[in-house]
Short mmCIF file of C-alpha atoms in Angstrom, two decimals:
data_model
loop_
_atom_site.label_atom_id
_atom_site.label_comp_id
_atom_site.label_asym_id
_atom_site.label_seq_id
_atom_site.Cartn_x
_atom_site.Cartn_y
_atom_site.Cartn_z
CA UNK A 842 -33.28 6.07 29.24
CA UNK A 843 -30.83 8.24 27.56
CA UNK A 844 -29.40 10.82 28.75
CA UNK A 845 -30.74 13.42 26.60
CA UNK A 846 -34.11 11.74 27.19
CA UNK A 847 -33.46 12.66 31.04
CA UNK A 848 -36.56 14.78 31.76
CA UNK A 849 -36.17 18.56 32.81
CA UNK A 850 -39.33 19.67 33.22
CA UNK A 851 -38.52 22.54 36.99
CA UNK A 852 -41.18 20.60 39.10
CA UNK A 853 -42.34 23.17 41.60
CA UNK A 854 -41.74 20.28 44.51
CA UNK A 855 -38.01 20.11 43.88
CA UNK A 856 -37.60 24.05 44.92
CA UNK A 857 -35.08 24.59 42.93
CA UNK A 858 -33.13 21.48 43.72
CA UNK A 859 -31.94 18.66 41.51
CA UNK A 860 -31.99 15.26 41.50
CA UNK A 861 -29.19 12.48 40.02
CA UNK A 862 -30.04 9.93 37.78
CA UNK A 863 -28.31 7.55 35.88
CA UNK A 864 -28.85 7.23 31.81
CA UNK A 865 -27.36 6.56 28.89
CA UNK A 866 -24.84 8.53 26.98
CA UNK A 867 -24.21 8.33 23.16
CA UNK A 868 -21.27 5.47 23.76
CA UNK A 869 -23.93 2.99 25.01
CA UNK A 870 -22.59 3.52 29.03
CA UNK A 871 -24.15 4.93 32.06
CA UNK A 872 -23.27 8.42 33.62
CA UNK A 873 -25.08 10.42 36.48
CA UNK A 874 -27.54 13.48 34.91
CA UNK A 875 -28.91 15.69 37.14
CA UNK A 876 -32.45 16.38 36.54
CA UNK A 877 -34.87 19.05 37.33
CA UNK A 878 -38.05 17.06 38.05
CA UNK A 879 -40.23 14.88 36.02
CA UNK A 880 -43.88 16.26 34.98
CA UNK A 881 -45.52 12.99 35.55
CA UNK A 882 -43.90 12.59 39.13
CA UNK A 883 -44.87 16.12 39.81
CA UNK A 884 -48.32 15.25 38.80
CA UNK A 885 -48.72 12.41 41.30
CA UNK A 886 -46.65 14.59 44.42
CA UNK A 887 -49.15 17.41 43.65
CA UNK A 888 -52.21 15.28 44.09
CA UNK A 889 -51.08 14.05 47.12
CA UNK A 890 -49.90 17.37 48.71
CA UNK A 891 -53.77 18.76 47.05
CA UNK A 892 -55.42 16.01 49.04
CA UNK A 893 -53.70 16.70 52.37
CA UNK A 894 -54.23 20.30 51.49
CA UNK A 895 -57.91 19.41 51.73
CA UNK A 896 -57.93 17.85 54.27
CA UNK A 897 -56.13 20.52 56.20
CA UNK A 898 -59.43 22.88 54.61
CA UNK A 899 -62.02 20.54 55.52
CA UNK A 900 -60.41 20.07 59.33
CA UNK A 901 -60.08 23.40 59.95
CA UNK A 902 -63.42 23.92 59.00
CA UNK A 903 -65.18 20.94 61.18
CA UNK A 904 -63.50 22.64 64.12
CA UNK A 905 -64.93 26.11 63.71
CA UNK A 906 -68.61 24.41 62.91
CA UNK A 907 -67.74 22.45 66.53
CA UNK A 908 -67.49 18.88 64.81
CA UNK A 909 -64.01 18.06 65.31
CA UNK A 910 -60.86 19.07 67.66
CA UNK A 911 -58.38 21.03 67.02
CA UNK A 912 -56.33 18.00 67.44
CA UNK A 913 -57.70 16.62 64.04
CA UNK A 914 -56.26 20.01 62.16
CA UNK A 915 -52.91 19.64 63.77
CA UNK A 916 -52.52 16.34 62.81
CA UNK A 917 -53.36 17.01 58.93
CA UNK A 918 -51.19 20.00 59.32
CA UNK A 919 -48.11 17.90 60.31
CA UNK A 920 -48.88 15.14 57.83
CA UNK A 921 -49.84 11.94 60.37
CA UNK A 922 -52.52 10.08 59.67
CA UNK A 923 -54.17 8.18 62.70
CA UNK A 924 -52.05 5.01 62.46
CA UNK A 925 -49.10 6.93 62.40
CA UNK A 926 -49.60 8.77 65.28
CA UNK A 927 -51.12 5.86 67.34
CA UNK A 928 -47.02 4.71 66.26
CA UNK A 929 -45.40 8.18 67.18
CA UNK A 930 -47.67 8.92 70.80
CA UNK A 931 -48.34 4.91 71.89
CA UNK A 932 -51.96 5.79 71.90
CA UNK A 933 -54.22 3.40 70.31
CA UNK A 934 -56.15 4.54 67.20
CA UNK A 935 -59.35 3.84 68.77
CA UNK A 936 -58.11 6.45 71.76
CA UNK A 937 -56.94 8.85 68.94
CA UNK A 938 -60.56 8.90 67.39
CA UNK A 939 -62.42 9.49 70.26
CA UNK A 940 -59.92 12.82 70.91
CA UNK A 941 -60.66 14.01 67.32
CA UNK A 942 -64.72 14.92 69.02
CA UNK A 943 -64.31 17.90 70.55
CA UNK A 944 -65.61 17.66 73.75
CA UNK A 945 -63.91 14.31 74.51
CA UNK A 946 -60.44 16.73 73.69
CA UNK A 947 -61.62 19.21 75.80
CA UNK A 948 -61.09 17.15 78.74
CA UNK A 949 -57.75 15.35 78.42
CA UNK A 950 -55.67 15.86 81.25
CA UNK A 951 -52.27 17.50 80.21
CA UNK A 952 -49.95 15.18 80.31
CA UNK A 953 -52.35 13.44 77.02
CA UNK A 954 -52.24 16.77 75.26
CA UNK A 955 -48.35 16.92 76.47
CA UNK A 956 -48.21 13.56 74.17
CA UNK A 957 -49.45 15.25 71.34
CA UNK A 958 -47.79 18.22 71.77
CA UNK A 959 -44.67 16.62 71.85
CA UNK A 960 -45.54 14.92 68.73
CA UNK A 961 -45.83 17.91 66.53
CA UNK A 962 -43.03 19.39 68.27
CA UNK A 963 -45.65 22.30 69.37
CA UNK A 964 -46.67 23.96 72.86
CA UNK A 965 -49.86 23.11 74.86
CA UNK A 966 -51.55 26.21 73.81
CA UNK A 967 -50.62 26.26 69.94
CA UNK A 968 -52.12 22.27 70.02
CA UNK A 969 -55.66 23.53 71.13
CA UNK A 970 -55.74 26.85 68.87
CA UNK A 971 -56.67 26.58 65.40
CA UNK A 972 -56.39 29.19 62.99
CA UNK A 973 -59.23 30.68 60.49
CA UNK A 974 -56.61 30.35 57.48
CA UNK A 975 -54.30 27.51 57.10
CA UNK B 627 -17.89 25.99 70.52
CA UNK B 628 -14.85 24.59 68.95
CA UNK B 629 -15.17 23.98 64.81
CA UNK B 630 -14.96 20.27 63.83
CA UNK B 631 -14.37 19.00 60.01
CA UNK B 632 -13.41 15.51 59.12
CA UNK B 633 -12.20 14.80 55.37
CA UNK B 634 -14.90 13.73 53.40
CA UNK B 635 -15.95 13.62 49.40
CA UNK B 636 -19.45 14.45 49.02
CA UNK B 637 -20.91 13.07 46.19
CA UNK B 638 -24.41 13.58 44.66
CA UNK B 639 -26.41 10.11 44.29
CA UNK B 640 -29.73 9.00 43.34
CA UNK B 641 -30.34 7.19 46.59
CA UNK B 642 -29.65 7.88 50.25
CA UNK B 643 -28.60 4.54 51.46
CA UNK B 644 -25.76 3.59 48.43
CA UNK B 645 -25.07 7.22 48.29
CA UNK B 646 -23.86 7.22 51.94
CA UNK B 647 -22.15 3.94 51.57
CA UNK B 648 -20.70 5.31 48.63
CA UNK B 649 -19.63 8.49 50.09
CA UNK B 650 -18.06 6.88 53.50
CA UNK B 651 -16.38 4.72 51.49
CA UNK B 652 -14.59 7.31 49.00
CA UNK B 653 -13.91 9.22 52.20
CA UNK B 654 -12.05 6.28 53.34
CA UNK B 655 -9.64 6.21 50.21
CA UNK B 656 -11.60 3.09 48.73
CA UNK B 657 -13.23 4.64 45.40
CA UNK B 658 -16.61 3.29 45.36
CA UNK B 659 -19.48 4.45 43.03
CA UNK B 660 -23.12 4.43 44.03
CA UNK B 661 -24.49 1.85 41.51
CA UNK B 662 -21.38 -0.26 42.66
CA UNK B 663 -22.59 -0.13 46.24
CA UNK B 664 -26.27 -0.90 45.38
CA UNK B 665 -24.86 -3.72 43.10
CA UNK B 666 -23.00 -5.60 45.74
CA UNK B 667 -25.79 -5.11 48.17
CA UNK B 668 -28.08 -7.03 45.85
CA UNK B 669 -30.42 -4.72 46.84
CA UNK B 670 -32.81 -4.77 43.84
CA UNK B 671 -35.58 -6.03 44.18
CA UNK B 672 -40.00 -5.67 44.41
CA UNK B 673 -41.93 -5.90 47.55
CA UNK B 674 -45.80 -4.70 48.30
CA UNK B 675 -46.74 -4.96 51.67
CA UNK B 676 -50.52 -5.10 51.78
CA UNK B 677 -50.03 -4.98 56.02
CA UNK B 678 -47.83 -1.84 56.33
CA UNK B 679 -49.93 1.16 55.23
CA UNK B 680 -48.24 4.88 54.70
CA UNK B 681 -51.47 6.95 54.60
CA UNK B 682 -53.77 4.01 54.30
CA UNK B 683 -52.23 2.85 51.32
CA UNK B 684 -49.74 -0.50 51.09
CA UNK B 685 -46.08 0.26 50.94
CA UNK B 686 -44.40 -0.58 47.66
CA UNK B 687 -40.86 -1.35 47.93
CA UNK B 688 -38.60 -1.48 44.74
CA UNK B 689 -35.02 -2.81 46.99
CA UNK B 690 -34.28 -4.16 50.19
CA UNK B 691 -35.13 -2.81 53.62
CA UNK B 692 -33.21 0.22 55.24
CA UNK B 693 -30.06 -0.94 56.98
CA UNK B 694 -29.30 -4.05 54.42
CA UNK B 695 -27.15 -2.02 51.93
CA UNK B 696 -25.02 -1.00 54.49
CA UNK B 697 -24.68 -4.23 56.04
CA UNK B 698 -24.27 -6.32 53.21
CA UNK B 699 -21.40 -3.69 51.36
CA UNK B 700 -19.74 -4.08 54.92
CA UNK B 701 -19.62 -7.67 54.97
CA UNK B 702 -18.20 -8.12 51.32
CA UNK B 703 -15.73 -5.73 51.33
CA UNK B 704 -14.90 -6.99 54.91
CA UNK B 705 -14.70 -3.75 56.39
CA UNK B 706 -16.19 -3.58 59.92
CA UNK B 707 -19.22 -1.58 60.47
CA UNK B 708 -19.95 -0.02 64.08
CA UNK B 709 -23.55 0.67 64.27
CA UNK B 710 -25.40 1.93 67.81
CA UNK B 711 -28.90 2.62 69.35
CA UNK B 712 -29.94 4.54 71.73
CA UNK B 713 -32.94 4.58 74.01
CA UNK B 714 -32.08 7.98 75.90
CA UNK B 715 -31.77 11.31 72.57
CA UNK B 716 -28.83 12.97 75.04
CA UNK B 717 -27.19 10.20 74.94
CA UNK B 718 -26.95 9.50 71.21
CA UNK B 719 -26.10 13.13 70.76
CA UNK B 720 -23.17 12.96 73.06
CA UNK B 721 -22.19 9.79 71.47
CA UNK B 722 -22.49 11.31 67.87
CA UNK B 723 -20.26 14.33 68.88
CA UNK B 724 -17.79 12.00 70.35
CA UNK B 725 -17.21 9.88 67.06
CA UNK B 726 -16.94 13.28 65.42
CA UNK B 727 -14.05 14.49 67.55
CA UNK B 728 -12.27 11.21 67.49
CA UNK B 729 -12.38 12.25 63.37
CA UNK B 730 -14.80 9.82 62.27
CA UNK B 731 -17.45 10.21 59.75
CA UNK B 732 -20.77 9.34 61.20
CA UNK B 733 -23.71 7.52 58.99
CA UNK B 734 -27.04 8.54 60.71
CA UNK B 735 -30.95 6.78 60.42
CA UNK B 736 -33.59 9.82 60.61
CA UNK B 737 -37.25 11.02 59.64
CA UNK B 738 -37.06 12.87 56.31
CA UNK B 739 -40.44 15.21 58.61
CA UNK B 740 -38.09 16.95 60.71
CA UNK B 741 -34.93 18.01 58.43
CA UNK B 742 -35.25 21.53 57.70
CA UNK B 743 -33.59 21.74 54.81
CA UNK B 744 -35.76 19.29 52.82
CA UNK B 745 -38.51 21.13 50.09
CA UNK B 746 -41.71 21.31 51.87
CA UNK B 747 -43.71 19.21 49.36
CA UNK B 748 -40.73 16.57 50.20
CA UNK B 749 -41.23 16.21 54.06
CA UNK B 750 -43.24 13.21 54.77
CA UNK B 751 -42.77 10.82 57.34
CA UNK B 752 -40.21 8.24 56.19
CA UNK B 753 -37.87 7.04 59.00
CA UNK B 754 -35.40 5.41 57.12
CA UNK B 755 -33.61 8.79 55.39
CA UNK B 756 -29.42 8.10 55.32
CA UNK B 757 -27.15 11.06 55.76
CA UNK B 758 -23.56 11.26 57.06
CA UNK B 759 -22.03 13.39 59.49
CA UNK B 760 -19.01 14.87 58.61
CA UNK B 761 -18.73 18.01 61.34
CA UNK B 762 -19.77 20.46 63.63
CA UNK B 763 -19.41 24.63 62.81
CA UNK B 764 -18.50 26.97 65.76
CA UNK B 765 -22.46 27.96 65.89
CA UNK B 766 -22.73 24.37 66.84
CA UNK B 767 -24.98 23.25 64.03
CA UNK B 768 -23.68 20.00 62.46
CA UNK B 769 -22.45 19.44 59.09
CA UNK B 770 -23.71 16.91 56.70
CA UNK B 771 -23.48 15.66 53.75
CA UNK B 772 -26.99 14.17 52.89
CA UNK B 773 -26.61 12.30 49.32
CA UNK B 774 -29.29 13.18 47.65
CA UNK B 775 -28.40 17.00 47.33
CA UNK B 776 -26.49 18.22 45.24
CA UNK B 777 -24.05 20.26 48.02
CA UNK B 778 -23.48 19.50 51.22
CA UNK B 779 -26.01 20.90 54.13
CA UNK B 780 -25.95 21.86 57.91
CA UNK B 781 -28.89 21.12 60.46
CA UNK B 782 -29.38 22.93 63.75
CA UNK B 783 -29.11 19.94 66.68
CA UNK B 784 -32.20 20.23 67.65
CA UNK B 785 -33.56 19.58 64.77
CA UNK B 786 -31.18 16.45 64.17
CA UNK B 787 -32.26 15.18 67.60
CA UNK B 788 -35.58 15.13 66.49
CA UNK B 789 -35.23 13.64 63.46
CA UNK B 790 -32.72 10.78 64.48
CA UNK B 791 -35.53 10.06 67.74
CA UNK B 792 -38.81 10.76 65.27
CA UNK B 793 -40.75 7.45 66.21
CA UNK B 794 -43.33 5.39 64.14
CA UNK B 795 -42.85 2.96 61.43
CA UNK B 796 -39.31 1.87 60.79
CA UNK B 797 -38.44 4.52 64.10
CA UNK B 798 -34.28 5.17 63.77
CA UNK B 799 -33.99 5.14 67.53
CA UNK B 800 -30.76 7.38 66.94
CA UNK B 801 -29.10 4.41 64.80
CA UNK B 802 -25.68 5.64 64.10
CA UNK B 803 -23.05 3.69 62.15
CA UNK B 804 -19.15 3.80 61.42
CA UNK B 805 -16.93 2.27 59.28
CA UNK B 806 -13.96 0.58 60.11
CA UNK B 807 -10.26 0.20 58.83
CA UNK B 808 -10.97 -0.32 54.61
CA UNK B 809 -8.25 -2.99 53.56
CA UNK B 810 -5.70 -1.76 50.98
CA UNK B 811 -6.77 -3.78 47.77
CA UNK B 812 -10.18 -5.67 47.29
CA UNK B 813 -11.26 -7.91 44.20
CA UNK B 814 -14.31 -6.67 43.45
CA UNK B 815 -14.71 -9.45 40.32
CA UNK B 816 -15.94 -12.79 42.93
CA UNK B 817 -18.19 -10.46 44.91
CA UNK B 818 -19.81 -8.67 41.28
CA UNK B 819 -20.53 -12.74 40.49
CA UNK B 820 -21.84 -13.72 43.80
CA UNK B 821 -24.16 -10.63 44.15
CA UNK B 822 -25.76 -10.93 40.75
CA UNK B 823 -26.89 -14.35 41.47
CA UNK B 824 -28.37 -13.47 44.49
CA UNK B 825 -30.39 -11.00 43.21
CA UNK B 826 -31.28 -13.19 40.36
CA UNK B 827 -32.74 -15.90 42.81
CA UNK B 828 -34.43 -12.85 44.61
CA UNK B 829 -36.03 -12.02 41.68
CA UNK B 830 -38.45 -14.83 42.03
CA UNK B 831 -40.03 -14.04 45.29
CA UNK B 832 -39.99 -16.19 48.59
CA UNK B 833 -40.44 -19.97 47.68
CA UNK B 834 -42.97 -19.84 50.13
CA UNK B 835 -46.64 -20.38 48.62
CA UNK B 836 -49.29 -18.07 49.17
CA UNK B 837 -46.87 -15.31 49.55
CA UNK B 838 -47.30 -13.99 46.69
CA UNK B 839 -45.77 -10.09 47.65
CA UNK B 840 -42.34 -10.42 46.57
CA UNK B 841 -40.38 -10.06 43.09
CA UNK B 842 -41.86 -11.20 39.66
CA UNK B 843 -44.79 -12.85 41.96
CA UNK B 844 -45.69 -9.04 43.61
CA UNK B 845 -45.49 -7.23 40.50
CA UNK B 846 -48.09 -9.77 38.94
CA UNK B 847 -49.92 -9.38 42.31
CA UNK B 848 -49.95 -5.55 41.89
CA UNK B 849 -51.08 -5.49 38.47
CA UNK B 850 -53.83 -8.01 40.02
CA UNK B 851 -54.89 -5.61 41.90
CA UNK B 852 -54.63 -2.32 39.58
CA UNK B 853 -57.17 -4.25 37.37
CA UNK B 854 -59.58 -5.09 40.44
CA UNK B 855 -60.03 -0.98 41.38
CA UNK B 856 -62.59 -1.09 38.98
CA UNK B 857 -64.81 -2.46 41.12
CA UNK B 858 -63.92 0.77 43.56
CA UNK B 859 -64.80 4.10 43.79
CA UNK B 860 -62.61 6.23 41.25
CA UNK B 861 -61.42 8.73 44.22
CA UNK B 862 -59.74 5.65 45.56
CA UNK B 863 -58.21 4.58 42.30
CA UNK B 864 -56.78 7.96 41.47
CA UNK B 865 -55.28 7.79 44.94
CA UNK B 866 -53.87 4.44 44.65
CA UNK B 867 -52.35 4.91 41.47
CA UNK B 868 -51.11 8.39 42.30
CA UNK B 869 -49.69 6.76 45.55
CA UNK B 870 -47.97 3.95 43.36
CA UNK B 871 -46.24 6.83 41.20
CA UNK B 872 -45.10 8.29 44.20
CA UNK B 873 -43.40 5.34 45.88
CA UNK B 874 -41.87 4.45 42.90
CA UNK B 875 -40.80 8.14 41.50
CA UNK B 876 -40.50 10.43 44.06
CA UNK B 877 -39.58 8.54 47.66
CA UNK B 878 -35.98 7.34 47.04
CA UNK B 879 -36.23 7.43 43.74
CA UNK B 880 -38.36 4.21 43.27
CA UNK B 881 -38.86 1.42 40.87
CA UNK B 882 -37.71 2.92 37.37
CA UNK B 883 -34.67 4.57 39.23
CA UNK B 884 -33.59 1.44 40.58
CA UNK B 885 -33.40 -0.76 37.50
CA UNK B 886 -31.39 2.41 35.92
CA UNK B 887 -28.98 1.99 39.09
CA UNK B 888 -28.29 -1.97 38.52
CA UNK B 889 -28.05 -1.51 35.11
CA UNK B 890 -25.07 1.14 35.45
CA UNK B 891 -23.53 -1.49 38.18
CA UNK B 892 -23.78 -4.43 35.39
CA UNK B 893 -21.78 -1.69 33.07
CA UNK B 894 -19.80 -0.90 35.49
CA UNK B 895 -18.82 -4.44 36.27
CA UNK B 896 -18.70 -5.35 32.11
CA UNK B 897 -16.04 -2.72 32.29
CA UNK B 898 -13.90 -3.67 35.56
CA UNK B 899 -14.36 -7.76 34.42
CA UNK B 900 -13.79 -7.41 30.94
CA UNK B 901 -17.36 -9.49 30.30
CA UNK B 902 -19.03 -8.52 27.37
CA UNK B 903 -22.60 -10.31 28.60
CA UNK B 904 -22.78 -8.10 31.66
CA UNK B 905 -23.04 -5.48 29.21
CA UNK B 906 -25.35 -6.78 26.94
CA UNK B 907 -27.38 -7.77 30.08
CA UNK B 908 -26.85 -3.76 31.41
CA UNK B 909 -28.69 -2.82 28.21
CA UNK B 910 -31.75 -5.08 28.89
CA UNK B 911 -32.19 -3.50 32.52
CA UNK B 912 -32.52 -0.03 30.97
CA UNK B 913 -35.19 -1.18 28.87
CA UNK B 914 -36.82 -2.90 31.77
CA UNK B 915 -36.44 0.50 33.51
CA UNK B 916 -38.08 2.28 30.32
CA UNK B 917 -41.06 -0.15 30.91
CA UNK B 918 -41.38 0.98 34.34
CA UNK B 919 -41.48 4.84 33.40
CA UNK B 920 -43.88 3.50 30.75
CA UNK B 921 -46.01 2.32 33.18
CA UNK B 922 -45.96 5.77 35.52
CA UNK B 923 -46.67 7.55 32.59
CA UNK B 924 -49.75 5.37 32.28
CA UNK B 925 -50.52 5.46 35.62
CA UNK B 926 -50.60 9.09 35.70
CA UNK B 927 -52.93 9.90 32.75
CA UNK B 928 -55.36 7.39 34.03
CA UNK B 929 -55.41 9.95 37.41
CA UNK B 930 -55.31 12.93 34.82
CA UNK B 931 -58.21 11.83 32.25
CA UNK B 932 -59.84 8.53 33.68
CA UNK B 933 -61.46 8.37 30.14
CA UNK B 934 -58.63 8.07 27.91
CA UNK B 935 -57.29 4.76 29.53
CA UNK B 936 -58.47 1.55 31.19
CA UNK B 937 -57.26 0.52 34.60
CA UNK B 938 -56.93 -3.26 32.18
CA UNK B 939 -54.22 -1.48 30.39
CA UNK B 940 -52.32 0.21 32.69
CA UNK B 941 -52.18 -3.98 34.52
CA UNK B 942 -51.37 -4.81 31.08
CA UNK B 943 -47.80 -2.35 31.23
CA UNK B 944 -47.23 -3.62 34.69
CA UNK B 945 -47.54 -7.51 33.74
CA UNK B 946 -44.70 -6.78 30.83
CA UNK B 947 -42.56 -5.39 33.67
CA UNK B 948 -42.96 -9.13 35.50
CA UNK B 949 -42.20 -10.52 31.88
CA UNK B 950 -39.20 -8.60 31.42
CA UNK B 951 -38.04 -8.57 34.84
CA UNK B 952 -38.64 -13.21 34.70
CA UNK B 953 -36.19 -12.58 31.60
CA UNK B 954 -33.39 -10.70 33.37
CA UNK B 955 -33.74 -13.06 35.80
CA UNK B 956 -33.17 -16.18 33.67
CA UNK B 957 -30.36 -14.72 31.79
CA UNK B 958 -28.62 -13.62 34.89
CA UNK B 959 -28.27 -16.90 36.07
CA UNK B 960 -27.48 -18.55 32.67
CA UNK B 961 -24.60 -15.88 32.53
CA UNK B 962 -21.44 -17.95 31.41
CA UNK B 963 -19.22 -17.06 34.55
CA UNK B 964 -21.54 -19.39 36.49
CA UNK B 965 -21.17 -22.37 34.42
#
């Protein structure tokens, strides 16, 4: 890549930040260039964050139509997916599923829901709230 | 709270581990450039893990695993390197505030999730995230100097506490690491030599058969299994491929961003050896790094317009990457110095 080549193109999941990479300059040697975000990296970031955003949509409605917990929106909300939580609380995923129906969730004794809590870094009563807007 | 600032030169680098090795190191009065760093560590390389899933997907690796850079720039340059875990947060904290009074600069392992000064569409949770230490101010938030910005930051403890103790996949467990005494003068010309032909052997993937997930073999392996999505729903192809860009663009700036990294080390070493085929080699690995943005590009229009493209020749880019990257390879190790 040269350097001139070095793509600015203000991706909106940089905020304002840059990022270094190394290209070409006319000699033929490498320098650093700081760049302001690539379109086609932004492109794939974006889909990703859309699809979580989604998610986030779809789990907060399940909870108000009484299908899921409101342990399944905090967990889109903070990014885990089930195998990554199993990892962060020492649950096992099979345990984690059964807490996403709600009225297996509405029964866990607190020091469970302290687990999760603890987790997202929230309080007992933010985990079982859910909000009507994300 | 009393203010604490150790001397350090805070550098802005492409990736967090060489950019903290990099950064220590300057600190330490031993000039040392990021590509240099990476370049000693051997650390290039291509791994897909079919068994460790971020989000359901495989983990695509484009250099060696967290903690090896370090290590390995340690070892060469024998410097010694002071690394500690801790089982109990308080107790890491206390420890880190004790190397900072004692004036050392402290290398830290934590979850990229829980920094608050990352971008929001950044904060995912990757556990292997290098920053160094350099301070505390007199509101008691610490001062760092995380490579990958452009100035330096501070983080609130609490925050740093959870992020150094964030569990999961690759969990820190407060990993903390200092540098010892840096010797006075260090030939850098044997170690350039013996790195680059480790990296070349690396470059072939385990010798091990049916393993086929590291090096030239996983690339071929990926684009394997880029042309079997079309046997899958498209949802999960745009994913996968999106997912691909990602590890390779965005997360420590992946595949393409690595090649462009070795190649400034070989020109950097043409330059401080006075060989004129490291050079020439240094202008291959950009092109093999040109390939690799080829193939994002690629990647990304199939997600954008699944019409316009065929998931046959987006394998196709990826199997000229395993060409190109087999020819690096060969001439690395036919490089005169080694005869």
């Amino acid at each position: 890549m040269k350097a001139k080549q070095v793509p600015q193109d203000n991706s909106p999941s940089y905020s304002g930040h840059k990022k270094l990479v190394y290209a070409v300059n006319d000699s033929g040697h490498y320098t650093g260039i700081q760049s302001s975000g690539w379109e086609v990296e932004n492109f794939a970031t974006q889909m990703a964050v859309d699809d979580l955003n989604e998610q986030t949509l779809t789990a907060i409605k399940d909870y108000h139509d009484g299908k899921a917990s409101s342990l399944a929106y905090h967990m889109c909300k903070h990014r885990f997916d089930i195998s990554a939580l199993a990892q962060c609380t020492g649950f096992f995923q099979w345990q984690i599923r059964r807490h996403l129906l709600p009225h297996i969730f509405s029964r866990l004794s607190q020091r469970k829901l302290k687990n999760y809590s603890a987790a997202f870094s929230i309080t007992i009563a933010q985990l079982t709230r859910v909000p009507e807007h994300p | 709270m009393s203010e604490i600032v150790n001397h350090l030169i805070h550098q802005q680098s492409s990736h967090c581990e060489t950019g903290v090795v990099a950064n220590m190191l300057s600190s330490k009065g031993f000039a040392m450039s990021e590509p240099m760093a990476f370049g000693l560590a051997s650390a290039l390389t291509f791994a897909y893990l079919p068994f460790v899933k971020i989000g359901g997907l495989p983990l695509i690796a484009y250099r060696m695993p967290p903690k090896t850079i370090i290590k390995t720039v340690a070892k060469k340059l024998n410097i010694e390197l002071i690394t500690r875990k801790f089982s109990n947060p308080q107790k890491g904290m206390q420890a880190l505030d004790q190397a900072l009074e004692e004036g050392h600069i402290v290398g830290l392992q934590t979850s990229v999730y829980w920094l608050p000064y990352f971008p929001e569409d950044m904060r995912f949770h990757f556990n292997a995230h290098n920053l160094t230490v350099y301070g505390k101010n007199a509101q008691g938030d610490y001062l760092i100097s995380d490579p990958v910005f452009e100035e330096v930051v501070t983080c609130s403890p609490e925050s740093l506490q959870r992020a150094r103790f964030a569990k999961g996949a690759l969990a820190p467990k407060g990993l903390m690491y200092i540098l010892g005494k840096v010797p006075e003068k260090i030939d850098l010309a044997p170690q350039i030599y013996k790195s680059l032909k480790k990296t070349a052997k690396m470059m072939n993937g385990l010798p091990v058969p049916g393993v086929p997930f590291f090096g030239v073999k996983g690339i071929r392996y990926l684009a394997k299994k880029i042309s079997e999505l079309e046997n899958k729903p498209s949802k999960y192809a745009r994913l996968y491929l999106g997912h691909i860009v990602r590890m390779q663009e965005e997360i420590g700036t992946g595949g393409a961003g690595f090649r462009f990294i070795f190649a400034s080390f070989l020109d950097e070493a043409s330059k401080l050896t006075g060989d004129s085929e490291l050079f020439e080699l240094s202008q291959f690995t950009t092109e093999i790094g040109d390939q690799w943005r080829a193939f994002a590009v690629q990647a990304v229009l199939f997600c954008k317009d699944r019409k316009s493209i065929s998931l046959q020749d987006i394998s196709a880019v990826l199997i000229k990457c395993a060409e190109m990257e087999k020819q690096l390879q060969s001439r690395l190790l036919s490089l005169s110095a080694f005869k």
